[in-house]
mmCIF file of C-alpha atoms in Angstrom:
data_model
loop_
_atom_site.group_PDB
_atom_site.id
_atom_site.type_symbol
_atom_site.label_atom_id
_atom_site.label_comp_id
_atom_site.label_asym_id
_atom_site.label_seq_id
_atom_site.Cartn_x
_atom_site.Cartn_y
_atom_site.Cartn_z
ATOM 1 C CA MET A 1 -27.548 -230.436 124.584
ATOM 2 C CA PHE A 2 -24.949 -228.414 126.579
ATOM 3 C CA ASN A 3 -23.899 -226.521 123.505
ATOM 4 C CA ARG A 4 -27.518 -225.492 122.838
ATOM 5 C CA ILE A 5 -27.986 -224.283 126.404
ATOM 6 C CA PHE A 6 -24.661 -222.319 126.349
ATOM 7 C CA SER A 7 -25.573 -220.746 122.998
ATOM 8 C CA LEU A 8 -28.956 -219.725 124.374
ATOM 9 C CA PHE A 9 -27.241 -218.239 127.443
ATOM 10 C CA LEU A 10 -24.869 -216.166 125.310
ATOM 11 C CA LYS A 11 -27.776 -214.895 123.167
ATOM 12 C CA THR A 12 -29.553 -213.796 126.305
ATOM 13 C CA LEU A 13 -26.497 -211.870 127.512
ATOM 14 C CA ILE A 14 -26.055 -210.216 124.162
ATOM 15 C CA GLN A 15 -29.701 -209.208 123.977
ATOM 16 C CA GLU A 16 -29.550 -207.747 127.522
ATOM 17 C CA GLU A 17 -26.318 -205.919 126.526
ATOM 18 C CA THR A 18 -25.127 -206.055 130.172
ATOM 19 C CA PHE A 19 -24.226 -208.750 132.656
ATOM 20 C CA PRO A 20 -26.880 -209.406 135.291
ATOM 21 C CA ASP A 21 -25.867 -208.645 138.868
ATOM 22 C CA TRP A 22 -25.809 -212.236 139.942
ATOM 23 C CA LEU A 23 -23.456 -213.154 137.167
ATOM 24 C CA ARG A 24 -21.045 -210.353 138.067
ATOM 25 C CA ILE A 25 -20.972 -211.511 141.681
ATOM 26 C CA ALA A 26 -20.592 -215.127 140.656
ATOM 27 C CA ILE A 27 -17.644 -214.388 138.350
ATOM 28 C CA GLY A 28 -15.986 -212.253 141.015
ATOM 29 C CA VAL A 29 -16.423 -214.964 143.638
ATOM 30 C CA VAL A 30 -15.115 -217.636 141.266
ATOM 31 C CA LEU A 31 -12.026 -215.555 140.471
ATOM 32 C CA LEU A 32 -11.295 -214.952 144.170
ATOM 33 C CA LEU A 33 -11.880 -218.622 145.022
ATOM 34 C CA ALA A 34 -9.586 -219.648 142.153
ATOM 35 C CA LEU A 35 -6.877 -217.329 143.485
ATOM 36 C CA ILE A 36 -7.308 -218.678 147.016
ATOM 37 C CA GLY A 37 -7.246 -222.200 145.713
ATOM 38 C CA LEU A 38 -4.042 -221.560 143.774
ATOM 39 C CA LEU A 39 -2.400 -220.080 146.858
ATOM 40 C CA ALA A 40 -3.542 -223.033 148.958
ATOM 41 C CA TRP A 41 -2.174 -225.508 146.421
ATOM 42 C CA LEU A 42 1.150 -223.729 146.247
ATOM 43 C CA TYR A 43 1.313 -223.661 150.036
ATOM 44 C CA THR A 44 0.665 -227.405 150.360
ATOM 45 C CA LYS A 45 3.340 -228.111 147.773
ATOM 46 C CA GLY A 46 5.805 -225.887 149.620
ATOM 47 C CA LEU A 47 6.260 -223.687 146.568
ATOM 48 C CA LEU A 48 4.605 -220.605 148.074
ATOM 49 C CA ALA A 49 7.148 -220.274 150.877
ATOM 50 C CA GLN A 50 9.994 -220.933 148.441
ATOM 51 C CA TRP A 51 8.711 -218.274 146.014
ATOM 52 C CA VAL A 52 8.070 -215.699 148.755
ATOM 53 C CA GLN A 53 11.511 -216.171 150.250
ATOM 54 C CA ALA A 54 13.260 -215.922 146.859
ATOM 55 C CA GLY A 55 11.224 -212.910 145.742
ATOM 56 C CA THR A 56 11.569 -210.871 148.935
ATOM 57 C CA GLN A 57 15.280 -211.646 149.242
ATOM 58 C CA SER A 58 15.848 -210.705 145.598
ATOM 59 C CA GLY A 59 13.977 -207.388 146.132
ATOM 60 C CA LYS A 60 16.029 -206.551 149.216
ATOM 61 C CA TRP A 61 19.325 -207.286 147.513
ATOM 62 C CA ARG A 62 18.432 -205.380 144.343
ATOM 63 C CA LEU A 63 17.263 -202.371 146.370
ATOM 64 C CA ARG A 64 20.518 -202.452 148.319
ATOM 65 C CA ASP A 65 22.438 -202.685 145.043
ATOM 66 C CA MET A 66 20.666 -199.540 143.777
ATOM 67 C CA GLN A 67 21.601 -197.733 146.970
ATOM 68 C CA LEU A 68 25.226 -198.821 146.558
ATOM 69 C CA VAL A 69 25.230 -197.566 142.952
ATOM 70 C CA ASN A 70 23.952 -194.148 144.049
ATOM 71 C CA ASP A 71 26.480 -193.994 146.900
ATOM 72 C CA SER A 72 29.261 -194.932 144.452
ATOM 73 C CA LYS A 73 28.235 -192.123 142.085
ATOM 74 C CA LYS A 74 28.255 -189.591 144.939
ATOM 75 C CA ILE A 75 31.654 -190.703 146.183
ATOM 76 C CA GLU A 76 32.996 -190.728 142.613
ATOM 77 C CA ARG A 77 31.903 -187.099 142.187
ATOM 78 C CA THR A 78 33.685 -186.326 145.461
ATOM 79 C CA ARG A 79 36.804 -188.097 144.173
ATOM 80 C CA ILE A 80 36.764 -186.104 140.937
ATOM 81 C CA GLY A 81 36.506 -182.869 142.929
ATOM 82 C CA GLN A 82 39.387 -183.943 145.170
ATOM 83 C CA ILE A 83 41.504 -184.857 142.119
ATOM 84 C CA GLU A 84 40.880 -181.450 140.534
ATOM 85 C CA GLU A 85 41.661 -179.693 143.805
ATOM 86 C CA LEU A 86 44.868 -181.752 144.107
ATOM 87 C CA GLY A 87 45.979 -180.610 140.643
ATOM 88 C CA GLN A 88 45.284 -176.974 141.459
ATOM 89 C CA LYS A 89 47.149 -177.161 144.777
ATOM 90 C CA ALA A 90 50.088 -178.951 143.192
ATOM 91 C CA TRP A 91 50.348 -176.268 140.526
ATOM 92 C CA LYS A 92 49.998 -173.448 143.022
ATOM 93 C CA ALA A 93 52.626 -174.994 145.331
ATOM 94 C CA GLY A 94 54.957 -175.777 142.390
ATOM 95 C CA VAL A 95 55.037 -179.538 143.134
ATOM 96 C CA SER A 96 56.387 -181.074 139.910
ATOM 97 C CA ASP A 97 57.568 -184.602 139.149
ATOM 98 C CA PRO A 98 59.414 -186.219 136.229
ATOM 99 C CA SER A 99 56.418 -188.482 135.579
ATOM 100 C CA TYR A 100 54.326 -185.518 134.436
ATOM 101 C CA ALA A 101 57.100 -183.218 133.236
ATOM 102 C CA GLN A 102 55.600 -182.659 129.776
ATOM 103 C CA PRO A 103 52.071 -181.639 130.960
ATOM 104 C CA TRP A 104 53.750 -179.411 133.531
ATOM 105 C CA ALA A 105 55.883 -177.785 130.825
ATOM 106 C CA ASP A 106 52.791 -177.246 128.651
ATOM 107 C CA ILE A 107 51.016 -175.443 131.505
ATOM 108 C CA GLU A 108 54.107 -173.339 132.215
ATOM 109 C CA ALA A 109 54.294 -172.343 128.537
ATOM 110 C CA ILE A 110 50.676 -171.139 128.635
ATOM 111 C CA LYS A 111 51.326 -169.313 131.901
ATOM 112 C CA LYS A 112 54.315 -167.569 130.326
ATOM 113 C CA GLN A 113 52.143 -166.473 127.401
ATOM 114 C CA ILE A 114 49.583 -165.083 129.834
ATOM 115 C CA GLU A 115 52.271 -163.191 131.733
ATOM 116 C CA THR A 116 53.701 -161.774 128.501
ATOM 117 C CA ILE A 117 50.255 -160.639 127.433
ATOM 118 C CA GLY A 118 49.725 -159.134 130.887
ATOM 119 C CA GLN A 119 52.928 -157.118 130.644
ATOM 120 C CA TYR A 120 51.966 -155.872 127.196
ATOM 121 C CA SER A 121 48.472 -154.988 128.437
ATOM 122 C CA ARG A 122 49.973 -153.011 131.310
ATOM 123 C CA SER A 123 52.165 -151.072 128.879
ATOM 124 C CA LEU A 124 49.086 -150.370 126.778
ATOM 125 C CA GLN A 125 47.291 -149.151 129.913
ATOM 126 C CA ASP A 126 50.212 -146.870 130.748
ATOM 127 C CA ASN A 127 50.087 -145.414 127.233
ATOM 128 C CA LEU A 128 46.350 -144.995 127.569
ATOM 129 C CA ASN A 129 46.771 -143.154 130.887
ATOM 130 C CA VAL A 130 49.319 -140.782 129.292
ATOM 131 C CA LEU A 131 46.957 -140.232 126.391
ATOM 132 C CA HIS A 132 44.082 -139.440 128.743
ATOM 133 C CA THR A 133 46.308 -136.907 130.492
ATOM 134 C CA GLN A 134 47.118 -135.278 127.130
ATOM 135 C CA MET A 135 43.423 -135.193 126.228
ATOM 136 C CA ASP A 136 42.577 -133.629 129.575
ATOM 137 C CA ASP A 137 45.258 -130.980 129.093
ATOM 138 C CA VAL A 138 43.994 -130.119 125.594
ATOM 139 C CA ILE A 139 40.396 -129.979 126.767
ATOM 140 C CA ARG A 140 41.315 -127.860 129.814
ATOM 141 C CA SER A 141 43.405 -125.450 127.693
ATOM 142 C CA TYR A 142 40.666 -124.862 125.140
ATOM 143 C CA ASP A 143 37.947 -124.717 127.782
ATOM 144 C CA ASP A 144 39.909 -122.030 129.640
ATOM 145 C CA GLN A 145 40.297 -119.993 126.431
ATOM 146 C CA ILE A 146 36.634 -120.457 125.553
ATOM 147 C CA MET A 147 35.650 -119.384 129.066
ATOM 148 C CA VAL A 148 37.747 -116.178 128.815
ATOM 149 C CA VAL A 149 36.310 -115.281 125.435
ATOM 150 C CA GLY A 150 32.849 -116.269 126.646
ATOM 151 C CA ASN A 151 33.158 -113.897 129.587
ATOM 152 C CA GLN A 152 34.291 -111.146 127.188
ATOM 153 C CA ARG A 153 31.294 -111.832 124.964
ATOM 154 C CA LYS A 154 28.963 -111.790 127.938
ATOM 155 C CA ASP A 155 30.392 -108.391 129.022
ATOM 156 C CA ALA A 156 30.037 -107.054 125.440
ATOM 157 C CA GLU A 157 26.454 -108.347 125.262
ATOM 158 C CA ASN A 158 25.592 -106.577 128.523
ATOM 159 C CA LYS A 159 27.127 -103.362 127.202
ATOM 160 C CA LEU A 160 25.275 -103.807 123.930
ATOM 161 C CA LYS A 161 21.966 -104.177 125.752
ATOM 162 C CA THR A 162 22.706 -100.990 127.754
ATOM 163 C CA ALA A 163 23.700 -99.019 124.616
ATOM 164 C CA GLN A 164 20.612 -100.231 122.740
ATOM 165 C CA SER A 165 18.414 -99.219 125.684
ATOM 166 C CA GLU A 166 20.005 -95.756 125.843
ATOM 167 C CA LEU A 167 19.623 -95.359 122.080
ATOM 168 C CA ARG A 168 15.953 -96.234 122.261
ATOM 169 C CA GLN A 169 15.564 -93.758 125.133
ATOM 170 C CA LEU A 170 17.218 -90.959 123.103
ATOM 171 C CA GLU A 171 15.038 -91.738 120.100
ATOM 172 C CA ASN A 172 11.944 -91.712 122.310
ATOM 173 C CA GLU A 173 12.993 -88.383 123.882
ATOM 174 C CA LEU A 174 13.658 -86.876 120.432
ATOM 175 C CA GLU A 175 10.289 -88.085 119.242
ATOM 176 C CA SER A 176 8.637 -86.564 122.322
ATOM 177 C CA LEU A 177 10.355 -83.225 121.661
ATOM 178 C CA SER A 178 9.222 -83.358 118.067
ATOM 179 C CA ASP A 179 5.653 -83.984 119.185
ATOM 180 C CA GLU A 180 5.900 -81.221 121.769
ATOM 181 C CA LYS A 181 7.343 -78.822 119.191
ATOM 182 C CA GLY A 182 4.483 -79.541 116.830
ATOM 183 C CA SER A 183 1.974 -79.008 119.612
ATOM 184 C CA LEU A 184 3.608 -75.643 120.589
ATOM 185 C CA GLN A 185 3.619 -74.513 116.969
ATOM 186 C CA ARG A 186 -0.079 -75.287 116.642
ATOM 187 C CA ASN A 187 -0.867 -73.478 119.884
ATOM 188 C CA ILE A 188 1.193 -70.414 118.777
ATOM 189 C CA LYS A 189 -0.669 -70.323 115.477
ATOM 190 C CA ALA A 190 -4.022 -70.560 117.252
ATOM 191 C CA THR A 191 -3.073 -67.832 119.780
ATOM 192 C CA ARG A 192 -1.967 -65.433 117.021
ATOM 193 C CA THR A 193 -5.247 -66.056 115.250
ATOM 194 C CA ASP A 194 -7.088 -65.177 118.456
ATOM 195 C CA LEU A 195 -5.043 -61.935 118.768
ATOM 196 C CA ILE A 196 -5.887 -60.859 115.273
ATOM 197 C CA ASN A 197 -9.534 -61.597 115.833
ATOM 198 C CA ARG A 198 -9.618 -59.730 119.171
ATOM 199 C CA GLU A 199 -7.877 -56.625 117.798
ATOM 200 C CA GLY A 200 -10.821 -55.939 115.444
ATOM 201 C CA THR A 201 -13.471 -56.071 118.185
ATOM 202 C CA ASP A 202 -14.919 -53.305 120.408
ATOM 203 C CA ASP A 203 -15.333 -55.436 123.513
ATOM 204 C CA PRO A 204 -14.827 -53.483 126.730
ATOM 205 C CA ASP A 205 -12.356 -56.137 128.013
ATOM 206 C CA ARG A 206 -10.495 -56.304 124.731
ATOM 207 C CA ASP A 207 -7.293 -54.887 126.160
ATOM 208 C CA GLU A 208 -7.313 -57.325 129.076
ATOM 209 C CA ILE A 209 -7.905 -60.282 126.764
ATOM 210 C CA LEU A 210 -5.212 -59.107 124.352
ATOM 211 C CA GLY A 211 -2.784 -58.819 127.256
ATOM 212 C CA LYS A 212 -3.488 -62.369 128.349
ATOM 213 C CA LEU A 213 -3.146 -63.654 124.776
ATOM 214 C CA ASN A 214 0.180 -61.832 124.371
ATOM 215 C CA THR A 215 1.411 -63.301 127.658
ATOM 216 C CA LYS A 216 0.344 -66.754 126.569
ATOM 217 C CA LEU A 217 1.999 -66.270 123.182
ATOM 218 C CA ASP A 218 5.212 -65.153 124.812
ATOM 219 C CA GLY A 219 5.212 -68.287 126.984
ATOM 220 C CA LEU A 220 4.521 -70.541 124.015
ATOM 221 C CA VAL A 221 7.297 -68.923 122.007
ATOM 222 C CA HIS A 222 9.678 -69.271 124.955
ATOM 223 C CA ASN A 223 8.855 -72.953 125.286
ATOM 224 C CA LEU A 224 9.222 -73.462 121.564
ATOM 225 C CA LEU A 225 12.661 -71.895 121.694
ATOM 226 C CA GLU A 226 13.699 -74.230 124.547
ATOM 227 C CA VAL A 227 12.392 -77.262 122.706
ATOM 228 C CA SER A 228 14.034 -76.147 119.502
ATOM 229 C CA ASN A 229 17.329 -75.669 121.340
ATOM 230 C CA SER A 230 17.122 -79.127 123.055
ATOM 231 C CA GLU A 231 16.244 -81.019 119.885
ATOM 232 C CA PRO A 232 19.597 -80.552 118.097
ATOM 233 C CA GLU A 233 21.489 -81.589 121.229
ATOM 234 C CA LEU A 234 19.532 -84.857 121.490
ATOM 235 C CA ALA A 235 19.794 -85.434 117.764
ATOM 236 C CA ALA A 236 23.542 -84.976 117.987
ATOM 237 C CA ARG A 237 23.851 -87.687 120.673
ATOM 238 C CA ILE A 238 22.010 -90.341 118.647
ATOM 239 C CA PRO A 239 24.772 -91.005 116.053
ATOM 240 C CA THR A 240 27.249 -91.574 118.863
ATOM 241 C CA ARG A 241 24.949 -94.124 120.450
ATOM 242 C CA GLN A 242 24.269 -95.750 117.093
ATOM 243 C CA SER A 243 27.990 -96.048 116.453
ATOM 244 C CA GLU A 244 28.479 -97.543 119.901
ATOM 245 C CA VAL A 245 25.699 -100.109 119.265
ATOM 246 C CA LEU A 246 27.235 -101.061 115.906
ATOM 247 C CA THR A 247 30.673 -101.368 117.476
ATOM 248 C CA LEU A 248 29.433 -103.542 120.321
ATOM 249 C CA ASN A 249 27.342 -105.671 117.984
ATOM 250 C CA SER A 250 30.425 -106.274 115.837
ATOM 251 C CA ARG A 251 32.387 -107.112 118.989
ATOM 252 C CA VAL A 252 29.805 -109.700 120.053
ATOM 253 C CA THR A 253 29.866 -111.244 116.571
ATOM 254 C CA GLU A 254 33.663 -111.257 116.599
ATOM 255 C CA LEU A 255 33.836 -112.963 120.009
ATOM 256 C CA SER A 256 31.214 -115.536 118.965
ATOM 257 C CA GLU A 257 33.341 -116.328 115.909
ATOM 258 C CA GLN A 258 36.400 -116.700 118.132
ATOM 259 C CA ILE A 259 34.516 -119.197 120.323
ATOM 260 C CA ARG A 260 33.387 -121.140 117.246
ATOM 261 C CA LYS A 261 36.960 -121.283 115.940
ATOM 262 C CA LEU A 262 38.279 -122.412 119.324
ATOM 263 C CA GLU A 263 35.668 -125.182 119.529
ATOM 264 C CA ASN A 264 36.483 -126.332 115.998
ATOM 265 C CA GLN A 265 40.216 -126.235 116.747
ATOM 266 C CA LYS A 266 39.587 -128.155 119.964
ATOM 267 C CA LYS A 267 37.712 -130.813 118.019
ATOM 268 C CA THR A 268 40.495 -130.948 115.408
ATOM 269 C CA ASP A 269 43.247 -131.299 118.016
ATOM 270 C CA LEU A 270 41.308 -133.992 119.952
ATOM 271 C CA GLU A 271 40.374 -136.078 116.930
ATOM 272 C CA PRO A 272 43.791 -137.834 116.530
ATOM 273 C CA LEU A 273 43.939 -138.346 120.304
ATOM 274 C CA TYR A 274 40.500 -139.990 120.215
ATOM 275 C CA GLN A 275 41.664 -142.223 117.366
ATOM 276 C CA GLN A 276 44.745 -143.234 119.345
ATOM 277 C CA ARG A 277 42.572 -143.890 122.390
ATOM 278 C CA ASP A 278 40.181 -146.104 120.418
ATOM 279 C CA ALA A 279 43.089 -148.021 118.906
ATOM 280 C CA LEU A 280 44.680 -148.621 122.330
ATOM 281 C CA GLU A 281 41.368 -149.688 123.866
ATOM 282 C CA LYS A 282 40.803 -152.107 120.975
ATOM 283 C CA GLN A 283 44.277 -153.578 121.439
ATOM 284 C CA MET A 284 43.690 -153.947 125.163
ATOM 285 C CA LYS A 285 40.360 -155.659 124.551
ATOM 286 C CA ASN A 286 41.932 -158.094 122.079
ATOM 287 C CA LYS A 287 44.789 -158.870 124.477
ATOM 288 C CA ASN A 288 42.443 -159.376 127.411
ATOM 289 C CA GLU A 289 40.316 -161.751 125.327
ATOM 290 C CA GLU A 290 43.467 -163.596 124.263
ATOM 291 C CA ALA A 291 44.580 -163.910 127.891
ATOM 292 C CA GLN A 292 41.117 -165.097 128.919
ATOM 293 C CA GLU A 293 41.148 -167.779 126.228
ATOM 294 C CA LEU A 294 44.565 -168.987 127.438
ATOM 295 C CA GLU A 295 43.314 -169.056 131.056
ATOM 296 C CA GLU A 296 40.285 -171.091 129.938
ATOM 297 C CA ARG A 297 42.664 -173.538 128.231
ATOM 298 C CA MET A 298 44.965 -173.595 131.234
ATOM 299 C CA ASP A 299 42.313 -174.237 133.900
ATOM 300 C CA PRO A 300 41.251 -177.760 132.741
ATOM 301 C CA MET A 301 44.920 -178.655 132.182
ATOM 302 C CA VAL A 302 45.676 -177.734 135.805
ATOM 303 C CA ARG A 303 42.669 -179.657 137.055
ATOM 304 C CA SER A 304 43.568 -182.743 134.940
ATOM 305 C CA LEU A 305 47.042 -182.595 136.465
ATOM 306 C CA GLY A 306 45.452 -184.035 139.604
ATOM 307 C CA ASN A 307 45.300 -187.598 138.196
ATOM 308 C CA LEU A 308 48.989 -187.484 137.346
ATOM 309 C CA VAL A 309 49.888 -186.080 140.771
ATOM 310 C CA ASP A 310 47.732 -188.721 142.464
ATOM 311 C CA THR A 311 49.490 -191.476 140.515
ATOM 312 C CA ALA A 312 52.999 -190.159 141.142
ATOM 313 C CA ARG A 313 52.376 -188.988 144.714
ATOM 314 C CA PRO A 314 55.444 -186.684 144.900
ATOM 315 C CA GLU A 315 56.500 -185.857 148.436
ATOM 316 C CA ALA A 316 55.163 -182.460 149.415
ATOM 317 C CA GLN A 317 53.932 -181.230 152.786
ATOM 318 C CA ALA A 318 51.319 -179.026 151.070
ATOM 319 C CA LEU A 319 49.663 -182.098 149.537
ATOM 320 C CA HIS A 320 49.603 -184.542 152.489
ATOM 321 C CA GLU A 321 46.088 -183.595 153.532
ATOM 322 C CA ASP A 322 44.787 -184.065 149.985
ATOM 323 C CA TYR A 323 46.516 -187.476 149.742
ATOM 324 C CA ASN A 324 44.808 -188.563 152.945
ATOM 325 C CA LYS A 325 41.391 -187.401 151.699
ATOM 326 C CA LEU A 326 41.845 -189.316 148.453
ATOM 327 C CA ASP A 327 42.961 -192.459 150.320
ATOM 328 C CA ALA A 328 39.822 -192.320 152.457
ATOM 329 C CA THR A 329 37.696 -191.894 149.329
ATOM 330 C CA TYR A 330 39.385 -194.850 147.600
ATOM 331 C CA GLN A 331 38.701 -196.988 150.687
ATOM 332 C CA LYS A 332 35.002 -196.076 150.570
ATOM 333 C CA LEU A 333 34.812 -196.896 146.858
ATOM 334 C CA ALA A 334 36.617 -200.219 147.440
ATOM 335 C CA ALA A 335 34.228 -201.119 150.278
ATOM 336 C CA LEU A 336 31.209 -200.318 148.091
ATOM 337 C CA SER A 337 32.635 -202.296 145.190
ATOM 338 C CA LEU A 338 33.295 -205.275 147.477
ATOM 339 C CA GLU A 339 29.734 -205.166 148.828
ATOM 340 C CA ARG A 340 28.306 -204.946 145.302
ATOM 341 C CA ASN A 341 30.375 -207.942 144.203
ATOM 342 C CA ASP A 342 29.059 -209.870 147.200
ATOM 343 C CA LEU A 343 25.466 -208.940 146.283
ATOM 344 C CA GLU A 344 26.035 -210.007 142.681
ATOM 345 C CA ALA A 345 27.319 -213.347 143.927
ATOM 346 C CA LYS A 346 24.269 -213.781 146.149
ATOM 347 C CA LEU A 347 21.894 -212.820 143.363
ATOM 348 C CA GLY A 348 23.685 -215.256 141.067
ATOM 349 C CA GLY A 349 23.098 -218.095 143.507
ATOM 350 C CA LEU A 350 19.447 -217.214 144.035
ATOM 351 C CA ASP A 351 16.625 -219.307 142.424
ATOM 352 C CA LYS A 352 15.725 -216.884 139.632
ATOM 353 C CA ASP A 353 12.675 -218.881 138.551
ATOM 354 C CA ALA A 354 11.248 -218.841 142.071
ATOM 355 C CA ALA A 355 11.798 -215.092 142.346
ATOM 356 C CA ARG A 356 10.198 -214.510 138.950
ATOM 357 C CA ASN A 357 7.206 -216.691 139.881
ATOM 358 C CA PHE A 358 6.778 -214.700 143.095
ATOM 359 C CA TYR A 359 6.416 -211.425 141.187
ATOM 360 C CA LEU A 360 4.138 -213.060 138.610
ATOM 361 C CA LEU A 361 1.951 -214.399 141.441
ATOM 362 C CA ILE A 362 1.710 -210.910 142.936
ATOM 363 C CA ALA A 363 0.735 -209.460 139.556
ATOM 364 C CA LEU A 364 -1.867 -212.182 139.056
ATOM 365 C CA GLY A 365 -3.334 -211.600 142.505
ATOM 366 C CA VAL A 366 -3.580 -207.854 141.912
ATOM 367 C CA ILE A 367 -5.295 -208.414 138.552
ATOM 368 C CA VAL A 368 -7.815 -210.868 140.033
ATOM 369 C CA VAL A 369 -8.635 -208.610 142.991
ATOM 370 C CA VAL A 370 -9.073 -205.564 140.753
ATOM 371 C CA ILE A 371 -11.366 -207.459 138.344
ATOM 372 C CA ALA A 372 -13.400 -208.781 141.262
ATOM 373 C CA ILE A 373 -13.810 -205.287 142.741
ATOM 374 C CA LEU A 374 -14.850 -203.900 139.333
ATOM 375 C CA LEU A 375 -17.422 -206.688 139.026
ATOM 376 C CA PHE A 376 -18.795 -206.166 142.514
ATOM 377 C CA THR A 377 -19.070 -202.384 141.986
ATOM 378 C CA LYS A 378 -20.773 -202.892 138.565
ATOM 379 C CA VAL A 379 -18.052 -200.986 136.729
ATOM 380 C CA ILE A 380 -17.868 -203.836 134.208
#
């Protein structure tokens, strides 16, 4: 009979596809009452207090242990830094000891290599400085010569421009005289034609007109003679100017060629110096890289020397302060280690089952409360 009723109830829920509100509330209330009942039962049995005490004490001790672990890591990092600083100070102060004689000798050997490379690099730098001086002297010498020839060429170019201008002026003047001569010749021809024409006329003012024409003709002839006399003189000056222009033009070309040769010779003389410079710079770069590699090898060796110095503790005034710092650090680490051992002992003597049950009970309570809230709010 019960099975039939339960089956009918399930079919109703499935057909409705959702829980009715009253059922959600009922399930939520039942879950909360069950949780309360469980807590009450555990309380009456005395288990609840036992579980709570074990769980909270376990949490406190484990949290403290985590804090101690973090503190130990921080102090350990400080110790490592102090050890490295101790090694560097011991090396700088020259504090050696038979217990770490071999590592000390290894570092000294690398230092000697670095010093040898440094001396060689300085000699290379000296050679490079001398070479730069030679290059500067060669450049200065050729630049001075090129400047002198350049000034000569500039002066010749200015003279050439002046001569060319004067030549053009003479040619223009000669052309003007030629044009003027042609014009005078045409005017003379026209005036003579007028005279001939006037001589055959009976005009009353014929004599006056003929006189004027003769005067005009005399003036034109006089001018033509002056022009004709000036033209050869100008024409005679042109070849001289032309020769001067050709000479100056050749001089400019010659000086330009001298400059080109000087620049080429400068380049030729500097080329082996540039090659020597590049070779020296390459050697210096290689030596600097070699020295840097040795320094990178030497640095961790010096820092690792700190453990050996700390173990041997050679007497040295320069290291007393570092010894004291390390002793204080070791005391802190020892105190933390002692406290952790004490916590481990306490955790070992704690009821682990009770502590585990406490955390399980908390998880169960959270789950029940969350489900109840979801039911009451109709989320599920």
